[in-house]
Amino acid sequence: MDNSVRDAERKPAPPREPRRLPRSGRVVGALAVLAVLAVALLLAGRFSLLPGFGDLFRQDTVDRSGPVLLKSIQDMHRYEGAAGNFQVVVDLEKDAAYLPDSVRGTRTLYVGAGSVSGYVDLGGLGEQAVTVNEERTEVSLRLPHAVLGTAALDLDRSYAVSKQRGLLDRLGDLFTDNPAGEQAVQRLAVQHISDAARDSGLVERTEKNTTTMLEGLLSSLGFQRVSVSYA
């Protein structure tokens, strides 16, 4: 056999070049590595495995509110004799006429806590509302009936238990400044609390406490008999 043929058979094959990943594959791989690294650092900082790394994911809150402007001052001429605390569970559901709830519709379960105060307005009393005998030992007061103030919802004690929204409602939340707003259930909670306050005897309790306060005040001024009536 020819020596040149033997040398060709003994000569080793050239090494194969390593297979390179396409550019898109390298990008995806780099992103995956960065994601894993970020999660690892976050968990390490969260569980104090690597002290100091938790500060990398810290969120700072900055209050850039402007100064508070005083719009008006109103003198109060009323005595608040009682206040009631109420709580109501609002179940508000809105459905579309011809679409299933999974497509269009909302249902919110909301716990609303608020208070209502009862007061007697003393600012409009005239001279005929107060009658004093000549010896100044007896006084008679004629006051307007107590009324209820506006129900005030306590947002610190009110919260949404659950919210269910259809697909179209979820998509609509992407284009609104107030997604899944709670104004509707809050207004409904205030309405129910106001209705409950009118049936709770709060007005009668307010008038009773106002009478007790005036009797004690006028008795301390020397009046031996104090009569308070409401009309």
PDB file of C-alpha atoms in Angstrom:
ATOM      1  CA  MET A   1       0.000   0.000   0.000  1.00  0.00           C
ATOM      2  CA  ASP A   2       1.247   3.420  -0.790  1.00  0.00           C
ATOM      3  CA  ASN A   3       2.803   5.324   2.117  1.00  0.00           C
ATOM      4  CA  SER A   4       0.790   8.456   1.278  1.00  0.00           C
ATOM      5  CA  VAL A   5      -2.429   6.482   1.637  1.00  0.00           C
ATOM      6  CA  ARG A   6      -1.325   5.106   5.007  1.00  0.00           C
ATOM      7  CA  ASP A   7      -0.449   8.585   6.256  1.00  0.00           C
ATOM      8  CA  ALA A   8      -3.849   9.820   5.208  1.00  0.00           C
ATOM      9  CA  GLU A   9      -5.558   6.990   7.093  1.00  0.00           C
ATOM     10  CA  ARG A  10      -3.536   7.643  10.271  1.00  0.00           C
ATOM     11  CA  LYS A  11      -4.084  11.392  10.243  1.00  0.00           C
ATOM     12  CA  PRO A  12      -6.689  12.279  12.910  1.00  0.00           C
ATOM     13  CA  ALA A  13      -9.914  14.007  11.907  1.00  0.00           C
ATOM     14  CA  PRO A  14     -10.069  17.759  12.622  1.00  0.00           C
ATOM     15  CA  PRO A  15     -11.966  18.684  15.841  1.00  0.00           C
ATOM     16  CA  ARG A  16     -15.596  19.700  15.471  1.00  0.00           C
ATOM     17  CA  GLU A  17     -16.498  23.274  16.251  1.00  0.00           C
ATOM     18  CA  PRO A  18     -18.880  23.666  19.219  1.00  0.00           C
ATOM     19  CA  ARG A  19     -22.469  24.203  18.241  1.00  0.00           C
ATOM     20  CA  ARG A  20     -23.558  27.726  18.958  1.00  0.00           C
ATOM     21  CA  LEU A  21     -27.018  28.593  20.198  1.00  0.00           C
ATOM     22  CA  PRO A  22     -29.005  31.041  18.098  1.00  0.00           C
ATOM     23  CA  ARG A  23     -29.129  34.639  19.315  1.00  0.00           C
ATOM     24  CA  SER A  24     -32.711  34.317  20.582  1.00  0.00           C
ATOM     25  CA  GLY A  25     -31.767  31.271  22.631  1.00  0.00           C
ATOM     26  CA  ARG A  26     -28.871  33.106  24.247  1.00  0.00           C
ATOM     27  CA  VAL A  27     -31.130  36.027  25.158  1.00  0.00           C
ATOM     28  CA  VAL A  28     -33.727  33.746  26.721  1.00  0.00           C
ATOM     29  CA  GLY A  29     -31.031  31.908  28.650  1.00  0.00           C
ATOM     30  CA  ALA A  30     -29.550  35.154  29.964  1.00  0.00           C
ATOM     31  CA  LEU A  31     -32.964  36.377  31.074  1.00  0.00           C
ATOM     32  CA  ALA A  32     -33.645  33.084  32.826  1.00  0.00           C
ATOM     33  CA  VAL A  33     -30.343  33.310  34.689  1.00  0.00           C
ATOM     34  CA  LEU A  34     -31.066  36.885  35.744  1.00  0.00           C
ATOM     35  CA  ALA A  35     -34.556  35.928  36.921  1.00  0.00           C
ATOM     36  CA  VAL A  36     -33.225  33.036  38.988  1.00  0.00           C
ATOM     37  CA  LEU A  37     -30.533  35.281  40.452  1.00  0.00           C
ATOM     38  CA  ALA A  38     -33.062  37.975  41.348  1.00  0.00           C
ATOM     39  CA  VAL A  39     -35.367  35.464  43.051  1.00  0.00           C
ATOM     40  CA  ALA A  40     -32.428  33.971  44.938  1.00  0.00           C
ATOM     41  CA  LEU A  41     -31.304  37.392  46.159  1.00  0.00           C
ATOM     42  CA  LEU A  42     -34.850  38.317  47.136  1.00  0.00           C
ATOM     43  CA  LEU A  43     -35.321  35.132  49.143  1.00  0.00           C
ATOM     44  CA  ALA A  44     -31.898  35.494  50.718  1.00  0.00           C
ATOM     45  CA  GLY A  45     -32.679  39.028  51.831  1.00  0.00           C
ATOM     46  CA  ARG A  46     -36.190  38.053  52.943  1.00  0.00           C
ATOM     47  CA  PHE A  47     -34.980  35.256  55.189  1.00  0.00           C
ATOM     48  CA  SER A  48     -31.763  37.029  56.261  1.00  0.00           C
ATOM     49  CA  LEU A  49     -29.522  34.473  54.562  1.00  0.00           C
ATOM     50  CA  LEU A  50     -27.432  37.247  53.027  1.00  0.00           C
ATOM     51  CA  PRO A  51     -27.528  40.344  55.239  1.00  0.00           C
ATOM     52  CA  GLY A  52     -27.749  43.563  53.286  1.00  0.00           C
ATOM     53  CA  PHE A  53     -29.319  42.184  50.110  1.00  0.00           C
ATOM     54  CA  GLY A  54     -32.821  42.904  51.362  1.00  0.00           C
ATOM     55  CA  ASP A  55     -32.172  46.608  50.888  1.00  0.00           C
ATOM     56  CA  LEU A  56     -31.904  46.091  47.120  1.00  0.00           C
ATOM     57  CA  PHE A  57     -35.669  45.427  46.944  1.00  0.00           C
ATOM     58  CA  ARG A  58     -36.759  47.955  49.562  1.00  0.00           C
ATOM     59  CA  GLN A  59     -39.570  50.319  48.594  1.00  0.00           C
ATOM     60  CA  ASP A  60     -39.413  53.891  49.843  1.00  0.00           C
ATOM     61  CA  THR A  61     -42.576  55.925  50.399  1.00  0.00           C
ATOM     62  CA  VAL A  62     -42.367  59.650  49.713  1.00  0.00           C
ATOM     63  CA  ASP A  63     -45.209  62.009  50.649  1.00  0.00           C
ATOM     64  CA  ARG A  64     -45.313  64.860  48.125  1.00  0.00           C
ATOM     65  CA  SER A  65     -48.628  66.297  49.257  1.00  0.00           C
ATOM     66  CA  GLY A  66     -49.093  70.027  49.173  1.00  0.00           C
ATOM     67  CA  PRO A  67     -50.045  72.226  52.122  1.00  0.00           C
ATOM     68  CA  VAL A  68     -53.515  71.881  53.613  1.00  0.00           C
ATOM     69  CA  LEU A  69     -55.788  74.786  52.656  1.00  0.00           C
ATOM     70  CA  LEU A  70     -58.412  76.005  55.118  1.00  0.00           C
ATOM     71  CA  LYS A  71     -61.553  76.509  53.042  1.00  0.00           C
ATOM     72  CA  SER A  72     -63.986  77.682  55.721  1.00  0.00           C
ATOM     73  CA  ILE A  73     -64.823  77.651  59.419  1.00  0.00           C
ATOM     74  CA  GLN A  74     -68.357  77.008  60.594  1.00  0.00           C
ATOM     75  CA  ASP A  75     -69.533  77.781  64.117  1.00  0.00           C
ATOM     76  CA  MET A  76     -71.398  74.888  65.711  1.00  0.00           C
ATOM     77  CA  HIS A  77     -74.452  75.608  67.857  1.00  0.00           C
ATOM     78  CA  ARG A  78     -75.530  72.077  68.538  1.00  0.00           C
ATOM     79  CA  TYR A  79     -75.154  69.569  71.317  1.00  0.00           C
ATOM     80  CA  GLU A  80     -74.409  65.989  70.380  1.00  0.00           C
ATOM     81  CA  GLY A  81     -76.192  63.890  72.928  1.00  0.00           C
ATOM     82  CA  ALA A  82     -75.540  60.392  71.595  1.00  0.00           C
ATOM     83  CA  ALA A  83     -73.765  58.473  68.871  1.00  0.00           C
ATOM     84  CA  GLY A  84     -74.296  54.976  67.512  1.00  0.00           C
ATOM     85  CA  ASN A  85     -71.771  52.622  65.939  1.00  0.00           C
ATOM     86  CA  PHE A  86     -73.086  50.324  63.208  1.00  0.00           C
ATOM     87  CA  GLN A  87     -71.816  47.566  60.951  1.00  0.00           C
ATOM     88  CA  VAL A  88     -73.439  46.179  57.819  1.00  0.00           C
ATOM     89  CA  VAL A  89     -72.505  43.497  55.281  1.00  0.00           C
ATOM     90  CA  VAL A  90     -73.238  44.781  51.769  1.00  0.00           C
ATOM     91  CA  ASP A  91     -73.694  42.223  48.990  1.00  0.00           C
ATOM     92  CA  LEU A  92     -73.913  44.188  45.741  1.00  0.00           C
ATOM     93  CA  GLU A  93     -74.316  42.373  42.432  1.00  0.00           C
ATOM     94  CA  LYS A  94     -74.562  43.888  38.949  1.00  0.00           C
ATOM     95  CA  ASP A  95     -75.522  41.636  36.042  1.00  0.00           C
ATOM     96  CA  ALA A  96     -75.798  42.155  32.305  1.00  0.00           C
ATOM     97  CA  ALA A  97     -79.125  41.356  30.666  1.00  0.00           C
ATOM     98  CA  TYR A  98     -77.938  38.924  27.998  1.00  0.00           C
ATOM     99  CA  LEU A  99     -74.413  37.964  29.080  1.00  0.00           C
ATOM    100  CA  PRO A 100     -73.281  35.414  31.660  1.00  0.00           C
ATOM    101  CA  ASP A 101     -71.621  36.614  34.857  1.00  0.00           C
ATOM    102  CA  SER A 102     -68.281  35.216  33.747  1.00  0.00           C
ATOM    103  CA  VAL A 103     -68.301  37.632  30.790  1.00  0.00           C
ATOM    104  CA  ARG A 104     -69.982  40.736  32.178  1.00  0.00           C
ATOM    105  CA  GLY A 105     -70.977  41.336  35.774  1.00  0.00           C
ATOM    106  CA  THR A 106     -69.639  42.163  39.213  1.00  0.00           C
ATOM    107  CA  ARG A 107     -70.394  41.064  42.736  1.00  0.00           C
ATOM    108  CA  THR A 108     -68.793  42.630  45.802  1.00  0.00           C
ATOM    109  CA  LEU A 109     -69.114  41.525  49.407  1.00  0.00           C
ATOM    110  CA  TYR A 110     -68.228  44.483  51.634  1.00  0.00           C
ATOM    111  CA  VAL A 111     -68.223  44.996  55.406  1.00  0.00           C
ATOM    112  CA  GLY A 112     -69.040  48.616  56.209  1.00  0.00           C
ATOM    113  CA  ALA A 113     -68.541  50.086  59.681  1.00  0.00           C
ATOM    114  CA  GLY A 114     -69.647  53.602  60.533  1.00  0.00           C
ATOM    115  CA  SER A 115     -71.198  55.879  63.093  1.00  0.00           C
ATOM    116  CA  VAL A 116     -74.125  58.286  63.320  1.00  0.00           C
ATOM    117  CA  SER A 117     -74.471  61.045  65.903  1.00  0.00           C
ATOM    118  CA  GLY A 118     -77.642  62.639  67.185  1.00  0.00           C
ATOM    119  CA  TYR A 119     -77.726  66.310  68.126  1.00  0.00           C
ATOM    120  CA  VAL A 120     -80.004  69.139  69.205  1.00  0.00           C
ATOM    121  CA  ASP A 121     -79.600  72.437  67.379  1.00  0.00           C
ATOM    122  CA  LEU A 122     -79.401  75.261  69.928  1.00  0.00           C
ATOM    123  CA  GLY A 123     -78.454  78.019  67.497  1.00  0.00           C
ATOM    124  CA  GLY A 124     -81.973  79.074  66.520  1.00  0.00           C
ATOM    125  CA  LEU A 125     -83.481  79.481  69.982  1.00  0.00           C
ATOM    126  CA  GLY A 126     -85.365  82.744  70.517  1.00  0.00           C
ATOM    127  CA  GLU A 127     -86.383  84.576  73.649  1.00  0.00           C
ATOM    128  CA  GLN A 128     -89.641  82.655  73.858  1.00  0.00           C
ATOM    129  CA  ALA A 129     -87.710  79.366  74.075  1.00  0.00           C
ATOM    130  CA  VAL A 130     -86.526  80.161  77.612  1.00  0.00           C
ATOM    131  CA  THR A 131     -88.919  81.099  80.417  1.00  0.00           C
ATOM    132  CA  VAL A 132     -87.721  82.066  83.921  1.00  0.00           C
ATOM    133  CA  ASN A 133     -89.991  82.896  86.895  1.00  0.00           C
ATOM    134  CA  GLU A 134     -89.607  86.091  88.884  1.00  0.00           C
ATOM    135  CA  GLU A 135     -87.794  84.409  91.748  1.00  0.00           C
ATOM    136  CA  ARG A 136     -85.349  82.885  89.238  1.00  0.00           C
ATOM    137  CA  THR A 137     -85.822  79.489  90.810  1.00  0.00           C
ATOM    138  CA  GLU A 138     -87.581  77.820  87.906  1.00  0.00           C
ATOM    139  CA  VAL A 139     -86.642  77.723  84.222  1.00  0.00           C
ATOM    140  CA  SER A 140     -88.440  76.190  81.278  1.00  0.00           C
ATOM    141  CA  LEU A 141     -86.725  75.357  77.978  1.00  0.00           C
ATOM    142  CA  ARG A 142     -88.467  74.576  74.724  1.00  0.00           C
ATOM    143  CA  LEU A 143     -86.043  72.972  72.237  1.00  0.00           C
ATOM    144  CA  PRO A 144     -86.351  71.559  68.722  1.00  0.00           C
ATOM    145  CA  HIS A 145     -86.407  67.812  68.361  1.00  0.00           C
ATOM    146  CA  ALA A 146     -83.094  66.030  68.006  1.00  0.00           C
ATOM    147  CA  VAL A 147     -81.981  65.075  64.517  1.00  0.00           C
ATOM    148  CA  LEU A 148     -79.419  62.644  63.146  1.00  0.00           C
ATOM    149  CA  GLY A 149     -76.249  63.664  61.418  1.00  0.00           C
ATOM    150  CA  THR A 150     -74.833  62.148  58.255  1.00  0.00           C
ATOM    151  CA  ALA A 151     -73.507  58.632  58.614  1.00  0.00           C
ATOM    152  CA  ALA A 152     -69.697  58.585  58.595  1.00  0.00           C
ATOM    153  CA  LEU A 153     -68.035  55.465  57.196  1.00  0.00           C
ATOM    154  CA  ASP A 154     -64.910  54.368  59.048  1.00  0.00           C
ATOM    155  CA  LEU A 155     -62.521  53.235  56.308  1.00  0.00           C
ATOM    156  CA  ASP A 156     -60.083  51.758  58.835  1.00  0.00           C
ATOM    157  CA  ARG A 157     -62.755  49.267  59.956  1.00  0.00           C
ATOM    158  CA  SER A 158     -64.403  48.732  56.568  1.00  0.00           C
ATOM    159  CA  TYR A 159     -63.083  46.256  54.033  1.00  0.00           C
ATOM    160  CA  ALA A 160     -64.015  44.190  50.997  1.00  0.00           C
ATOM    161  CA  VAL A 161     -64.408  40.490  51.705  1.00  0.00           C
ATOM    162  CA  SER A 162     -64.526  39.349  48.079  1.00  0.00           C
ATOM    163  CA  LYS A 163     -64.770  40.767  44.566  1.00  0.00           C
ATOM    164  CA  GLN A 164     -65.984  38.850  41.534  1.00  0.00           C
ATOM    165  CA  ARG A 165     -65.741  40.404  38.079  1.00  0.00           C
ATOM    166  CA  GLY A 166     -66.471  39.205  34.574  1.00  0.00           C
ATOM    167  CA  LEU A 167     -63.934  39.162  31.773  1.00  0.00           C
ATOM    168  CA  LEU A 168     -65.109  42.438  30.235  1.00  0.00           C
ATOM    169  CA  ASP A 169     -65.034  44.170  33.600  1.00  0.00           C
ATOM    170  CA  ARG A 170     -61.465  43.023  34.196  1.00  0.00           C
ATOM    171  CA  LEU A 171     -60.432  44.335  30.798  1.00  0.00           C
ATOM    172  CA  GLY A 172     -62.160  47.622  31.532  1.00  0.00           C
ATOM    173  CA  ASP A 173     -60.135  48.011  34.734  1.00  0.00           C
ATOM    174  CA  LEU A 174     -57.004  48.255  32.611  1.00  0.00           C
ATOM    175  CA  PHE A 175     -58.205  51.562  31.139  1.00  0.00           C
ATOM    176  CA  THR A 176     -59.528  53.250  34.274  1.00  0.00           C
ATOM    177  CA  ASP A 177     -57.831  55.219  37.023  1.00  0.00           C
ATOM    178  CA  ASN A 178     -59.837  53.467  39.724  1.00  0.00           C
ATOM    179  CA  PRO A 179     -60.029  49.737  38.956  1.00  0.00           C
ATOM    180  CA  ALA A 180     -62.572  47.765  40.975  1.00  0.00           C
ATOM    181  CA  GLY A 181     -63.697  50.922  42.790  1.00  0.00           C
ATOM    182  CA  GLU A 182     -65.675  50.534  45.987  1.00  0.00           C
ATOM    183  CA  GLN A 183     -67.664  53.774  45.813  1.00  0.00           C
ATOM    184  CA  ALA A 184     -70.926  51.996  45.032  1.00  0.00           C
ATOM    185  CA  VAL A 185     -70.773  49.599  47.986  1.00  0.00           C
ATOM    186  CA  GLN A 186     -69.570  52.388  50.265  1.00  0.00           C
ATOM    187  CA  ARG A 187     -72.532  54.581  49.355  1.00  0.00           C
ATOM    188  CA  LEU A 188     -74.852  51.638  49.888  1.00  0.00           C
ATOM    189  CA  ALA A 189     -73.277  50.944  53.283  1.00  0.00           C
ATOM    190  CA  VAL A 190     -73.823  54.586  54.324  1.00  0.00           C
ATOM    191  CA  GLN A 191     -77.451  54.368  53.210  1.00  0.00           C
ATOM    192  CA  HIS A 192     -78.098  51.174  55.203  1.00  0.00           C
ATOM    193  CA  ILE A 193     -76.387  52.619  58.284  1.00  0.00           C
ATOM    194  CA  SER A 194     -78.497  55.785  58.066  1.00  0.00           C
ATOM    195  CA  ASP A 195     -81.684  53.736  57.787  1.00  0.00           C
ATOM    196  CA  ALA A 196     -80.698  51.614  60.763  1.00  0.00           C
ATOM    197  CA  ALA A 197     -79.912  54.704  62.850  1.00  0.00           C
ATOM    198  CA  ARG A 198     -83.421  56.071  62.355  1.00  0.00           C
ATOM    199  CA  ASP A 199     -84.906  52.869  63.749  1.00  0.00           C
ATOM    200  CA  SER A 200     -82.425  52.476  66.613  1.00  0.00           C
ATOM    201  CA  GLY A 201     -83.939  54.955  69.077  1.00  0.00           C
ATOM    202  CA  LEU A 202     -80.931  57.236  68.728  1.00  0.00           C
ATOM    203  CA  VAL A 203     -83.099  60.367  68.504  1.00  0.00           C
ATOM    204  CA  GLU A 204     -84.869  59.588  71.785  1.00  0.00           C
ATOM    205  CA  ARG A 205     -81.547  58.798  73.452  1.00  0.00           C
ATOM    206  CA  THR A 206     -80.122  62.110  72.257  1.00  0.00           C
ATOM    207  CA  GLU A 207     -83.022  64.104  73.701  1.00  0.00           C
ATOM    208  CA  LYS A 208     -82.798  62.260  77.007  1.00  0.00           C
ATOM    209  CA  ASN A 209     -79.066  62.933  77.355  1.00  0.00           C
ATOM    210  CA  THR A 210     -79.535  66.577  76.341  1.00  0.00           C
ATOM    211  CA  THR A 211     -82.186  67.006  79.024  1.00  0.00           C
ATOM    212  CA  THR A 212     -79.903  65.482  81.628  1.00  0.00           C
ATOM    213  CA  MET A 213     -77.062  67.797  80.624  1.00  0.00           C
ATOM    214  CA  LEU A 214     -79.214  70.943  80.787  1.00  0.00           C
ATOM    215  CA  GLU A 215     -80.743  69.971  84.131  1.00  0.00           C
ATOM    216  CA  GLY A 216     -77.313  69.511  85.640  1.00  0.00           C
ATOM    217  CA  LEU A 217     -75.964  72.745  84.138  1.00  0.00           C
ATOM    218  CA  LEU A 218     -78.884  74.951  85.169  1.00  0.00           C
ATOM    219  CA  SER A 219     -79.123  73.382  88.610  1.00  0.00           C
ATOM    220  CA  SER A 220     -75.513  74.327  89.205  1.00  0.00           C
ATOM    221  CA  LEU A 221     -76.491  77.932  88.368  1.00  0.00           C
ATOM    222  CA  GLY A 222     -79.057  78.004  91.185  1.00  0.00           C
ATOM    223  CA  PHE A 223     -82.274  76.930  89.505  1.00  0.00           C
ATOM    224  CA  GLN A 224     -84.268  74.577  91.698  1.00  0.00           C
ATOM    225  CA  ARG A 225     -86.571  73.334  88.962  1.00  0.00           C
ATOM    226  CA  VAL A 226     -85.645  72.792  85.334  1.00  0.00           C
ATOM    227  CA  SER A 227     -88.195  71.808  82.684  1.00  0.00           C
ATOM    228  CA  VAL A 228     -87.096  70.788  79.185  1.00  0.00           C
ATOM    229  CA  SER A 229     -89.536  70.041  76.356  1.00  0.00           C
ATOM    230  CA  TYR A 230     -89.098  69.350  72.631  1.00  0.00           C
ATOM    231  CA  ALA A 231     -91.278  70.535  69.790  1.00  0.00           C
TER     232      ALA A 231
END
